[in-house]
Short mmCIF file of C-alpha atoms in Angstrom, two decimals:
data_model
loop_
_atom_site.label_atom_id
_atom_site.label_comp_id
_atom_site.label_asym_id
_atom_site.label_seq_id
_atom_site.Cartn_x
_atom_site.Cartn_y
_atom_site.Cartn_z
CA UNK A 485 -24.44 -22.70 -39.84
CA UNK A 486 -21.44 -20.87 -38.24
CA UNK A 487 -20.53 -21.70 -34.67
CA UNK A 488 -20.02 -17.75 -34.27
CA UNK A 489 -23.47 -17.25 -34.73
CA UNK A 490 -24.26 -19.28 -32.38
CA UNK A 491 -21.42 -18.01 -29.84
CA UNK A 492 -23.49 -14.17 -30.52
CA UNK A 493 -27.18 -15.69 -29.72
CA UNK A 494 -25.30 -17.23 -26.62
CA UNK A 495 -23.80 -13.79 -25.40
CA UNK A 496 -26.59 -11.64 -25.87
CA UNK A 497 -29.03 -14.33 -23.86
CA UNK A 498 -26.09 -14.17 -20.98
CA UNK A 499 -26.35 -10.91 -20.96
CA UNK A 500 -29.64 -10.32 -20.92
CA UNK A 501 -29.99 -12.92 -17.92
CA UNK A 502 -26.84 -12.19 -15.91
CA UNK A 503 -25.27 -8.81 -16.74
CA UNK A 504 -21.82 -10.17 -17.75
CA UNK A 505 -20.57 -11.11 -21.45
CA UNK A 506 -19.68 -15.05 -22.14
CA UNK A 507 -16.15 -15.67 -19.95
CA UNK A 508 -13.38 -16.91 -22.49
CA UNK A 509 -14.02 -20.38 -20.89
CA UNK A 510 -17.66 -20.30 -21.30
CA UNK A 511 -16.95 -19.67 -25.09
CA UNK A 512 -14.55 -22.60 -24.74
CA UNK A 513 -17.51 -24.89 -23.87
CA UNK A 514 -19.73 -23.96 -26.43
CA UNK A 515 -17.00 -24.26 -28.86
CA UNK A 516 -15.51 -27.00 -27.94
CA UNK A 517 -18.82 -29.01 -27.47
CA UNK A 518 -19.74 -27.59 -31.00
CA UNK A 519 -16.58 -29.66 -32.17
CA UNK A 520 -17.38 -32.79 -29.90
CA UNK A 521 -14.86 -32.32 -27.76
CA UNK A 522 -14.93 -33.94 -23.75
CA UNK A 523 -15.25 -31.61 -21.18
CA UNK A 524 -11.53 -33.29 -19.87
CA UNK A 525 -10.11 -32.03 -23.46
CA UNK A 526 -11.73 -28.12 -22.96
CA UNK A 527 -10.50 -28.03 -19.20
CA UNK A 528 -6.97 -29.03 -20.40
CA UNK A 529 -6.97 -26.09 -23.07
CA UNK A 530 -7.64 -23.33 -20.67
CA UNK A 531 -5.69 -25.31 -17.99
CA UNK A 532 -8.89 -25.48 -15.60
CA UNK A 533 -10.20 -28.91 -13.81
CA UNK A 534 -12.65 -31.11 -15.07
CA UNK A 535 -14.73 -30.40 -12.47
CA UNK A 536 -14.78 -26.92 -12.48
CA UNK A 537 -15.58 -26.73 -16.64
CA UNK A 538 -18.59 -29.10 -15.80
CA UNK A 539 -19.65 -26.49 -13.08
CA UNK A 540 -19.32 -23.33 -15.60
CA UNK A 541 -21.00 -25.84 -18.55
CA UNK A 542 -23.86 -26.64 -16.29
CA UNK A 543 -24.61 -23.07 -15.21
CA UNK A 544 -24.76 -22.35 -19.00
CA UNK A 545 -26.60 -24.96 -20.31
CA UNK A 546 -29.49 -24.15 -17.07
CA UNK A 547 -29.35 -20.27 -18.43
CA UNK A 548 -29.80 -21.15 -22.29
CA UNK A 549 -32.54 -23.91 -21.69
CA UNK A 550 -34.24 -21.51 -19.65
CA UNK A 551 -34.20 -19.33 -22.91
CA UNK A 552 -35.17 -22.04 -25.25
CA UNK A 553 -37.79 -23.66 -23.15
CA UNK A 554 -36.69 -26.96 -23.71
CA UNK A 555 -33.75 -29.19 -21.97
CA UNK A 556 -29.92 -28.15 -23.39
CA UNK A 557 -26.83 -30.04 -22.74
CA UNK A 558 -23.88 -31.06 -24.04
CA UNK A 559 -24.85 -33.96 -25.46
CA UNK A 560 -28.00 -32.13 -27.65
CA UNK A 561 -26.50 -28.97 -27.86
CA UNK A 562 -25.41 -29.12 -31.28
CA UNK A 563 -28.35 -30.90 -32.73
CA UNK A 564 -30.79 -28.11 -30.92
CA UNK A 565 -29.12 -25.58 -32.46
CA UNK A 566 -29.27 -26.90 -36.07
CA UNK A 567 -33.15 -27.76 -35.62
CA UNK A 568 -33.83 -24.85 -34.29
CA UNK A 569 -31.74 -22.99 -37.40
CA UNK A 570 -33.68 -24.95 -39.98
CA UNK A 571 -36.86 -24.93 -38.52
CA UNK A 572 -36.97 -20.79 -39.00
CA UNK A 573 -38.17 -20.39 -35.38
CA UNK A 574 -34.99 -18.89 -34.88
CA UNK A 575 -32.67 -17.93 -37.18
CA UNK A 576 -28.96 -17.71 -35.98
CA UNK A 577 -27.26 -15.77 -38.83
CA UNK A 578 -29.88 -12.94 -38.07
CA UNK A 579 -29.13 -12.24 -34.80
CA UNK A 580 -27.36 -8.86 -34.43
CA UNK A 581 -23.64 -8.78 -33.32
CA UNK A 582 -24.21 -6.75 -30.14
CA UNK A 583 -21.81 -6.64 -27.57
CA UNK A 584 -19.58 -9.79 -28.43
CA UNK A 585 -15.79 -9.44 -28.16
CA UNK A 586 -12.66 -12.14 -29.08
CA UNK A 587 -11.16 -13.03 -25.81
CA UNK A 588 -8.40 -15.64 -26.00
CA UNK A 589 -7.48 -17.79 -23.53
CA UNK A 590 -6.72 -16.83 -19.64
CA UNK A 591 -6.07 -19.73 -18.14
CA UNK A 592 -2.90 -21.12 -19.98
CA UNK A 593 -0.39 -21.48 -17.05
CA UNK A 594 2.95 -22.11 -19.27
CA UNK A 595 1.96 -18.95 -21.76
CA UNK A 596 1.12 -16.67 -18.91
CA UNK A 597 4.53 -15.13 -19.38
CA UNK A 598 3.40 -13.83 -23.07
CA UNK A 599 0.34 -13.23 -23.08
CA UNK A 600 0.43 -9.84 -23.02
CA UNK A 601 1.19 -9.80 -27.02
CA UNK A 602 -1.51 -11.04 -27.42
CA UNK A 603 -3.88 -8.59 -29.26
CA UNK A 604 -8.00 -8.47 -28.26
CA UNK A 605 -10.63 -6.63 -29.56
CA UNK A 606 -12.45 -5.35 -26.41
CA UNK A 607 -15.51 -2.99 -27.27
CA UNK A 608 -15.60 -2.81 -23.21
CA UNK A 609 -12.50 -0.72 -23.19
CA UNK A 610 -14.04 1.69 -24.51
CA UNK A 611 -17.81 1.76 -23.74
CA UNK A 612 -17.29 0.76 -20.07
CA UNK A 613 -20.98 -0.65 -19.78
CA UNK A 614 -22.01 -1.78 -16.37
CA UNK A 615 -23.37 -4.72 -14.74
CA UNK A 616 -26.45 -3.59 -14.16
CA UNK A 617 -27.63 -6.59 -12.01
CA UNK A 618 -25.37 -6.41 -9.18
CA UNK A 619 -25.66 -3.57 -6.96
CA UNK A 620 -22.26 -1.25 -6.49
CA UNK A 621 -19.53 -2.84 -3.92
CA UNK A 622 -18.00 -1.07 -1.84
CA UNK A 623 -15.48 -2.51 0.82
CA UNK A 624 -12.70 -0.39 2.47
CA UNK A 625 -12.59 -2.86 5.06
CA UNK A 626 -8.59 -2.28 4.84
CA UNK A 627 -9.02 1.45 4.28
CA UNK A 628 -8.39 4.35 7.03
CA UNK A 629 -11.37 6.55 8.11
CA UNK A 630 -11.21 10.21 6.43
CA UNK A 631 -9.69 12.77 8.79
CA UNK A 632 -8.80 15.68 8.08
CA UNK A 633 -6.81 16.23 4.55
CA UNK A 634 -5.08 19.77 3.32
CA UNK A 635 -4.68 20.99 -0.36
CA UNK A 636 -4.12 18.06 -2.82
CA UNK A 637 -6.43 20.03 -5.54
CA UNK A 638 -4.03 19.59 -8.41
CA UNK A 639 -3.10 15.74 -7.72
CA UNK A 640 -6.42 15.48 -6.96
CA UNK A 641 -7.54 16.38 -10.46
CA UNK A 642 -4.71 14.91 -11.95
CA UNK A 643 -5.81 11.34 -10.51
CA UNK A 644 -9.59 11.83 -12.01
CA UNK A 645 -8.33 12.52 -15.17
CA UNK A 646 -6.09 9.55 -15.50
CA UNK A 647 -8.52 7.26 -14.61
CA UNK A 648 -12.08 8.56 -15.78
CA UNK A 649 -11.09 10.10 -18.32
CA UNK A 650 -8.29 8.55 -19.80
CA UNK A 651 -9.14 5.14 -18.76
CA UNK A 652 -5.78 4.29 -16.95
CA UNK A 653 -5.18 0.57 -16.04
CA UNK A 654 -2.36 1.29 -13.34
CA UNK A 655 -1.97 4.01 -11.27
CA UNK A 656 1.06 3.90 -8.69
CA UNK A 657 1.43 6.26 -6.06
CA UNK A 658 4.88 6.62 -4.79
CA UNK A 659 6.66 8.23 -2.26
CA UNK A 660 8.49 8.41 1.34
CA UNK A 661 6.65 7.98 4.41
CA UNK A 662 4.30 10.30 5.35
CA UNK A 663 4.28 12.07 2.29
CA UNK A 664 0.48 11.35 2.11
CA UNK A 665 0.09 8.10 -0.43
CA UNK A 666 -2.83 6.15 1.71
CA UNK A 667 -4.53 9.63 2.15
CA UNK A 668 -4.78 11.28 -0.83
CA UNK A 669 -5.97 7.88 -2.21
CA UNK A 670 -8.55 8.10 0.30
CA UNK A 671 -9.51 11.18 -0.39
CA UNK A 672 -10.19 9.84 -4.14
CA UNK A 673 -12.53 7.61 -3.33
CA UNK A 674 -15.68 10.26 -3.44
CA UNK A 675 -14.37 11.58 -5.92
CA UNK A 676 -14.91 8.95 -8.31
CA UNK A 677 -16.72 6.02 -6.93
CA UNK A 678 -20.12 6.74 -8.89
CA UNK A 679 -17.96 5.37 -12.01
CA UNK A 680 -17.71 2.67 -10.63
CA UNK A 681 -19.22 -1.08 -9.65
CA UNK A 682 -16.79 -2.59 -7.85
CA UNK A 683 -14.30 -0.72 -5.45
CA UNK A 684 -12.63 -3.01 -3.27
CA UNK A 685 -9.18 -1.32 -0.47
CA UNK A 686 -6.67 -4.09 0.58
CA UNK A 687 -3.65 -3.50 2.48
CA UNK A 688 -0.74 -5.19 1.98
CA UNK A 689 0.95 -4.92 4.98
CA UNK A 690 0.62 -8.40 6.43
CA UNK A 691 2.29 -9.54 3.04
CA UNK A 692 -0.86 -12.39 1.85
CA UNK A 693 0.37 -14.84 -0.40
CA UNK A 694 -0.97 -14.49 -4.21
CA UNK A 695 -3.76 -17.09 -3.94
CA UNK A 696 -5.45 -15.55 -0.76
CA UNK A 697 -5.52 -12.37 -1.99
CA UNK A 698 -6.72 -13.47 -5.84
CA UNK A 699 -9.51 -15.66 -4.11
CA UNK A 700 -10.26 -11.95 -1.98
CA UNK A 701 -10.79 -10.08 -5.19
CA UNK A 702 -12.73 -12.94 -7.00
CA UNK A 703 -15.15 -12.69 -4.23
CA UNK A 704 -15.43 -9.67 -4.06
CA UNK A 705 -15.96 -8.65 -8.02
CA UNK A 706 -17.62 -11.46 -9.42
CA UNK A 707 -19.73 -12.50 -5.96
CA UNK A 708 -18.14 -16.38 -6.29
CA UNK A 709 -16.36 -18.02 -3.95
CA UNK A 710 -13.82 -20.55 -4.68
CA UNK A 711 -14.11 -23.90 -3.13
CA UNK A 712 -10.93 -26.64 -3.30
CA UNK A 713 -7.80 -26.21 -5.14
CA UNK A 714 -7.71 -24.39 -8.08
CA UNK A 715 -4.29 -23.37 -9.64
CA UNK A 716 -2.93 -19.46 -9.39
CA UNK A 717 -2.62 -18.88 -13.23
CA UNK A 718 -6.78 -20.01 -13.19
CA UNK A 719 -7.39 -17.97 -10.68
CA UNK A 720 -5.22 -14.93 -12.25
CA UNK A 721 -7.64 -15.77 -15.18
CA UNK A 722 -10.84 -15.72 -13.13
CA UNK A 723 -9.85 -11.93 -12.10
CA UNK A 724 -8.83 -10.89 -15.66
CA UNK A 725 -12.14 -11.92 -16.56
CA UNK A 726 -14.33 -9.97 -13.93
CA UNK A 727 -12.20 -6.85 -14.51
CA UNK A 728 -13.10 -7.39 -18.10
CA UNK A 729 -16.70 -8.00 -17.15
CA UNK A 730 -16.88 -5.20 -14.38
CA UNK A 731 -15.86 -1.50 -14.09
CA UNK A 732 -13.32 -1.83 -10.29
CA UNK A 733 -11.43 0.33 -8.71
CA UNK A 734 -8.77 -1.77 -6.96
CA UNK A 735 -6.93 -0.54 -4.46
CA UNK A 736 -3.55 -2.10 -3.40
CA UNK A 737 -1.88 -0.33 -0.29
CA UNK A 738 1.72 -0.77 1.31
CA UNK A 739 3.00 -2.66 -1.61
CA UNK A 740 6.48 -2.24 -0.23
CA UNK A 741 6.08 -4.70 2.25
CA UNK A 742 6.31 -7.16 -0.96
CA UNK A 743 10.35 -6.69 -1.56
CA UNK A 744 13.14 -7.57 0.34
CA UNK A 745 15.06 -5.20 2.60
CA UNK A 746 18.99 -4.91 2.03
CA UNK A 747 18.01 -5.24 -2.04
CA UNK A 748 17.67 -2.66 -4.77
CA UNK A 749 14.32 -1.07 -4.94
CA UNK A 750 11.46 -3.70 -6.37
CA UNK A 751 12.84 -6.97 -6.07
CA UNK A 752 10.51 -9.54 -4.32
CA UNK A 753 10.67 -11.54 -1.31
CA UNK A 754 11.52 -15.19 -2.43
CA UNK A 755 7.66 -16.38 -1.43
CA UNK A 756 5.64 -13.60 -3.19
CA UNK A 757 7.48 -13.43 -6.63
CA UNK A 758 4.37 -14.70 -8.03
CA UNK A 759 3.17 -10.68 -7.28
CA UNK A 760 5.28 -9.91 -10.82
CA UNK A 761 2.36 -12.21 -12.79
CA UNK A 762 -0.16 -10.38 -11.40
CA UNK A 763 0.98 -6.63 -12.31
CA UNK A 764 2.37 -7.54 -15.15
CA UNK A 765 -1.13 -8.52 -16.22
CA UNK A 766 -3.06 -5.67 -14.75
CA UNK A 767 -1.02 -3.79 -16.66
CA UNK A 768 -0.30 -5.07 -19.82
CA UNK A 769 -3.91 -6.52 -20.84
CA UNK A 770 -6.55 -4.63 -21.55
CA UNK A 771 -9.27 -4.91 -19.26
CA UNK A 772 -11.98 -2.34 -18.11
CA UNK A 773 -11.22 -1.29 -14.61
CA UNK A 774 -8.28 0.49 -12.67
CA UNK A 775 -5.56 -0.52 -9.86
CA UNK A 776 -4.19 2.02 -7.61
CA UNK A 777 -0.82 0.98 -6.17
CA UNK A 778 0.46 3.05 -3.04
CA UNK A 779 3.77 1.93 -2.13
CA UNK A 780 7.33 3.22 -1.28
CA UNK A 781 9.20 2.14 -4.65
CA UNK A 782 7.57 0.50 -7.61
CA UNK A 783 7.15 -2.82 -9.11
CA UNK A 784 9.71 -3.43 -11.71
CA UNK A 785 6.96 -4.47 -13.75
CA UNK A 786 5.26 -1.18 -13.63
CA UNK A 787 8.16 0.38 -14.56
CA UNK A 788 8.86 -1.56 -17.61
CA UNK A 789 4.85 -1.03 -19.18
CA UNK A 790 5.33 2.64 -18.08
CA UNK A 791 8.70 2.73 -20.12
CA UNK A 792 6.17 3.07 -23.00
CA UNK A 793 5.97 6.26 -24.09
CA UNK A 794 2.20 5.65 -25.90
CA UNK A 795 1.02 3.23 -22.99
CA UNK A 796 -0.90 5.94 -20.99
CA UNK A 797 -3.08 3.11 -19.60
CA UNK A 798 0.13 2.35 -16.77
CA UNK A 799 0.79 5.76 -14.83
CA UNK A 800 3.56 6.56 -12.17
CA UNK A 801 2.67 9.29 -10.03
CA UNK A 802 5.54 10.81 -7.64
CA UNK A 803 3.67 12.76 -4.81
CA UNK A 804 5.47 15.61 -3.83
CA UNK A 805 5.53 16.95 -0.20
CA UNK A 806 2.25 19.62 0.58
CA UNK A 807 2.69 24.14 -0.60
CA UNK A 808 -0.35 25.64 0.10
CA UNK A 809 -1.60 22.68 1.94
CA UNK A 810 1.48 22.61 4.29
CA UNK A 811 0.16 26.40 5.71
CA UNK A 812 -3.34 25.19 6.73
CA UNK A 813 -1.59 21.65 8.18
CA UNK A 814 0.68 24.32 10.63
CA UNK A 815 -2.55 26.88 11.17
CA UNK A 816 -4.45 23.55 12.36
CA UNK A 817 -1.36 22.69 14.49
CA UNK A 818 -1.79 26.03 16.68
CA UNK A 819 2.23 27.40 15.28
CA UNK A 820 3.47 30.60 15.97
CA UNK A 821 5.27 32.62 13.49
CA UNK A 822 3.87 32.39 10.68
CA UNK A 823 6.24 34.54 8.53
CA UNK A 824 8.71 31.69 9.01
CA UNK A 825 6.57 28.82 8.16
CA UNK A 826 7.77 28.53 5.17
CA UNK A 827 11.41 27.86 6.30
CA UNK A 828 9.94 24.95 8.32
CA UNK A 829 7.81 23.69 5.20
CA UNK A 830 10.92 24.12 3.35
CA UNK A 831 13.18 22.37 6.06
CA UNK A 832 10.49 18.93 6.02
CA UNK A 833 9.78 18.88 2.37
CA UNK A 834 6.43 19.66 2.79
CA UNK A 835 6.04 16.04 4.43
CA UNK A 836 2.40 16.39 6.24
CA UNK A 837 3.69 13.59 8.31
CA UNK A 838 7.22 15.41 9.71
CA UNK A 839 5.26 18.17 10.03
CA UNK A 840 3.11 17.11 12.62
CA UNK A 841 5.44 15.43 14.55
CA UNK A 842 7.55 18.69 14.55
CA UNK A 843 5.02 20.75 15.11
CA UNK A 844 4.18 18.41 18.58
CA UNK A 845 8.02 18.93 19.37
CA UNK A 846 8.01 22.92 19.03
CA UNK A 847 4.58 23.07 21.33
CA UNK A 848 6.32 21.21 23.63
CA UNK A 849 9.35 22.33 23.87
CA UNK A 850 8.96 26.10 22.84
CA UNK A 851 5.16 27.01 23.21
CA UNK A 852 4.60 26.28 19.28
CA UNK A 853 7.01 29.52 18.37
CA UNK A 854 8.86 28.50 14.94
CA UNK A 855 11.38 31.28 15.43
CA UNK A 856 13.00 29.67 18.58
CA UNK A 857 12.93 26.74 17.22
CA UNK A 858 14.72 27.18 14.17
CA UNK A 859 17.58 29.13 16.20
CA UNK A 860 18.68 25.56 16.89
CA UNK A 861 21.28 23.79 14.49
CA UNK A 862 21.01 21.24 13.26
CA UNK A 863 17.52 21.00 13.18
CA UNK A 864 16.17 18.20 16.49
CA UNK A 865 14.50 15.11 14.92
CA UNK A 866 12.47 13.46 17.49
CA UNK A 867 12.44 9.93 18.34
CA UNK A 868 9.37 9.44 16.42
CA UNK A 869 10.77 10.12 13.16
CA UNK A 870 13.90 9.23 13.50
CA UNK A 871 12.21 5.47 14.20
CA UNK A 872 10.01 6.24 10.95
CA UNK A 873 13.16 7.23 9.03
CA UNK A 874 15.00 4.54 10.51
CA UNK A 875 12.79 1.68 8.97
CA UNK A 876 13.34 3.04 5.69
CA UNK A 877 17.12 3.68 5.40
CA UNK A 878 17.16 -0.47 7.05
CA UNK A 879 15.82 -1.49 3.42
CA UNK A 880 18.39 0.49 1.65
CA UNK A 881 21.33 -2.11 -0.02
CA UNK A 882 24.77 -1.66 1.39
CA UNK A 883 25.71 0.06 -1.66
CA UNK A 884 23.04 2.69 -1.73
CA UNK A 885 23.88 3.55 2.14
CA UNK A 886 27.63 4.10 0.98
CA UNK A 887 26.11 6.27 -1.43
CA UNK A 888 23.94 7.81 0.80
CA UNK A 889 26.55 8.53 3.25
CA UNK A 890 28.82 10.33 0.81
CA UNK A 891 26.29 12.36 -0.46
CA UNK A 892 25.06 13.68 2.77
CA UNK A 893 29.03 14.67 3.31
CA UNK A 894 28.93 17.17 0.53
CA UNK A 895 27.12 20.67 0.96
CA UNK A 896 26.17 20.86 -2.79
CA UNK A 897 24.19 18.31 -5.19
CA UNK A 898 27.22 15.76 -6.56
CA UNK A 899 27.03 14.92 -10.06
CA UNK A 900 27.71 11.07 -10.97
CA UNK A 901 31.50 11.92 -12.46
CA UNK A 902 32.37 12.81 -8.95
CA UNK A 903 30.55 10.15 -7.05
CA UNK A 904 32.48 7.11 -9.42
CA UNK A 905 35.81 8.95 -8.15
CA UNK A 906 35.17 8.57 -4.25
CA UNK A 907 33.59 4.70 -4.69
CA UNK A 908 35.53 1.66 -6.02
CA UNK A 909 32.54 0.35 -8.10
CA UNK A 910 31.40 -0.04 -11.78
CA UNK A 911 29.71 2.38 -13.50
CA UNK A 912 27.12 -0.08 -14.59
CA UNK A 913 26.69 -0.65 -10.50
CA UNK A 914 26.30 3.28 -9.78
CA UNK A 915 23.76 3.98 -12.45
CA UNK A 916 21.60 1.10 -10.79
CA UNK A 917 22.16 2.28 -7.03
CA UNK A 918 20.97 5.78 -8.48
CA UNK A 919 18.40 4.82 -10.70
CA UNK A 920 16.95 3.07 -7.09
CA UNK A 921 17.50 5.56 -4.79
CA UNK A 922 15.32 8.19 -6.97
CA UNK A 923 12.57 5.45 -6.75
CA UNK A 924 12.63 5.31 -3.24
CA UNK A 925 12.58 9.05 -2.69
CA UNK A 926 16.21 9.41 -1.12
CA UNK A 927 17.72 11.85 -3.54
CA UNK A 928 16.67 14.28 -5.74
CA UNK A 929 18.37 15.52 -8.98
CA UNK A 930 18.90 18.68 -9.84
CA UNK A 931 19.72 19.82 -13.37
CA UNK A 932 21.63 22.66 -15.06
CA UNK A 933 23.42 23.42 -18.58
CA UNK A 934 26.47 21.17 -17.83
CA UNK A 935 25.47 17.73 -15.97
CA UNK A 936 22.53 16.37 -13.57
CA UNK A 937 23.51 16.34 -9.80
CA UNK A 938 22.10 14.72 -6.85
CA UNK A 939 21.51 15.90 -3.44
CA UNK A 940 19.49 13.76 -0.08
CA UNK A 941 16.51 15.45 1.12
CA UNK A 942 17.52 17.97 4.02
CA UNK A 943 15.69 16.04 7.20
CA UNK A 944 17.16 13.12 5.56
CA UNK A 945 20.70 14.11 5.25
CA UNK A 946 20.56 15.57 8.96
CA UNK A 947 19.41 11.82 9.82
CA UNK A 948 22.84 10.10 8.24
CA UNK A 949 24.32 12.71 9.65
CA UNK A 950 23.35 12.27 13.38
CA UNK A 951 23.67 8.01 12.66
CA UNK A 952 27.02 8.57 11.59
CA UNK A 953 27.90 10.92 14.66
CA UNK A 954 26.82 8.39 16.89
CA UNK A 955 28.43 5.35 15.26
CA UNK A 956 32.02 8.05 15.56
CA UNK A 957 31.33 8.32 19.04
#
């Protein structure tokens, strides 16, 4: 008699009683009791207390005995099985493989770093059953209300596809603010959420360590709360597992607020570095539910599964300002003029956020004509958005505002060559401060025949522009 046997008789009866597959520690137990190992030896293994493996072994033994009718535990458990085996009554090596899966271990704090190579056959992947004993969670306690939302169609679509259809992992939403991240995200949400069991919105903005948000999500997926101390690598395993065992939709907004200001795009604050173990993991193993990460520049960990070419399961998505969208957002605003709205969508890249505070400005100031207003050069930016502009170009690195400040001095998109010949710095340095600033939206490249060029976004330019003027004066 095979212990795998037994593991599949085990699985199917969890199922069948609880809507969720054995956990990789759960197969631990039986395995390791199987062997006549102490519960101390199992714990260290998948670097869990002793405590906590009694708690999980308990639970199980109470769910098979209830099966059995008779009294399991660790102590008969192997000596049950075997009876029952021999006696006919039930015959293990009969039992139809159904739904069983090899999960290694989660909870192995020093290999956390590699587990990722680790290969899994996960039938859950791809069938994407549900738990059909819990009812569907939804909590967007961190979410914004809907309001009202202009042309996205295409993203829109594209966002489905990714993750319904193509089962992404990791989809981060990037862009400058304003440009509609949080919203369109929002706007997702009906979309989709039928697909789902589990959708849970957090924002990120008042920076929670890793532990109170991982004990958030726990909660929240697999309905447990977590009571004393219990390591961040267990719990990172804990979530792995209910993503495994659940299909979520995870939301994660504001992620910026997780990296330092004055630094290259994506490096961490000193106290939340412990974020990189987390998306690397959400990203690299293969689990059955989906993350949606809205921030202002990505996690260098995102990048590097996205670097990929065949990973389609980690997607970066660039949102673009609003076309057709941007006419109905001015047509709500009241605007006059509409035969030079596109000058003013062209002027505010589409943002839906500039646009309505510049729409406010030309009510004010010029009974919402568009004409008069665009008489005026440079264009005015109002407090408002020079204080939302401000915040941004504050978490730029010294290097990237030289940058920034010599390519807002040139009328025409600067190709590297020339930029090396007007700074003092590496070209090693350069192709980093680049490579950053088109994360964080603050140039754009433009290509032709010869070279790529770069150029700053026009309300951005005329914002380095006015700084500088000032500073001058």
């Amino acid at each position: 008699m095979e212990i795998q046997n037994v593991l599949t008789w085990a699985n199917q009866i969890v199922f069948e009683k609880t809507g969720k597959h054995l956990s990789s520690l759960q197969r631990g137990i039986l395995t390791g009791v199987w062997n006549y190992q102490k519960y101390g030896d199992i714990a260290k293994n998948y670097n869990c207390s002793e405590p906590y493996t009694k708690a999980n072994a308990a639970q199980l033994w109470k769910i098979l005995s209830e099966s059995l009718g008779e009294n399991l535990k660790k102590s008969n458990f192997r000596s049950t099985m075997e009876r029952y085996n021999n006696s006919k009554v039930l015959k293990f090596g009969d039992i139809i493989h159904i739904g069983d899966r090899d999960i290694n271990n989660f909870c192995i704090s020093d290999q956390i770093s590699f587990l990722s190579n680790q290969q899994y056959s996960d039938p859950i992947s791809t069938l994407k059953p549900k738990n059909t004993k819990l009812k569907q969670q939804i909590d967007l306690r961190d979410a914004p209300s809907l309001t009202t939302f202009f042309d996205r169609t295409e993203e829109l679509v594209n966002l489905k596809q990714w993750i319904l259809q193509e089962g992404c992992r990791v989809v981060t939403i990037l862009g400058i603010t304003g440009i509609g991240k949080t919203a369109i995200t929002r706007q997702l949400i009906p979309i989709i959420q039928t697909e789902f069991d589990c959708i849970v919105w957090r924002s990120l903005r008042t920076v929670p360590p890793l532990e109170v948000l991982l004990k958030d999500l726990i909660k929240s997926i697999n309905h447990t709360e977590i009571e004393g101390y219990i390591t961040c690598d267990t719990q990172l395993g804990m979530l792995i597992e209910g993503l495994r065992d659940r299909h979520c939709l995870i939301i994660l907004d504001d992620v910026q607020y997780l990296f330092k200001s004055g630094q290259l795009a994506g490096n961490y604050q000193t106290s939340y570095q412990d974020y990189r173990t987390l998306f690397k993991l959400i990203a690299e193993f293969t689990h059955n539910s989906c993350f949606i990460l809205n921030s202002w520049e990505p996690p260098l960990e995102i990048l590097t599964a996205n670097s990929d070419n065949d990973n389609f399961a980690v997607r970066l998505f660039q949102l673009q300002g609003l076309e057709k969208g941007a006419v109905e957002l001015l047509k709500n605003q009241g605007l006059e003029d509409e035969k030079q709205w596109s000058d003013l969508i062209r002027l505010y890249q589409g943002n839906p956020l500039w646009l309505r505070l510049v729409s406010r400005t030309i009510k004010q100031l010029f009974s919402g004509k568009v004409s008069e207003y665009l008489q005026y050069q440079p264009v005015f930016l109002g407090d408002e958005l020079i204080n939302i502009i401000q915040q941004q170009f504050n978490r730029l690195s010294d290097l990237e505002k030289q940058v920034i400040t010599i390519f807002c001095s040139e009328p025409s998109p600067m190709p590297i060559s020339v930029l090396l010949s007007k700074i003092p710095v590496l070209p090693r340095e350069i192709f980093q401060v680049i490579l950053s600033l088109e994360r964080r939206g603050w140039i754009e490249k433009k290509v032709n025949l010869d070279q790529s060029s770069f150029t700053v976004q026009l309300v951005l330019k005329q914002y380095v522009t006015d700084s500088l003027s000032q500073i001058s004066g």
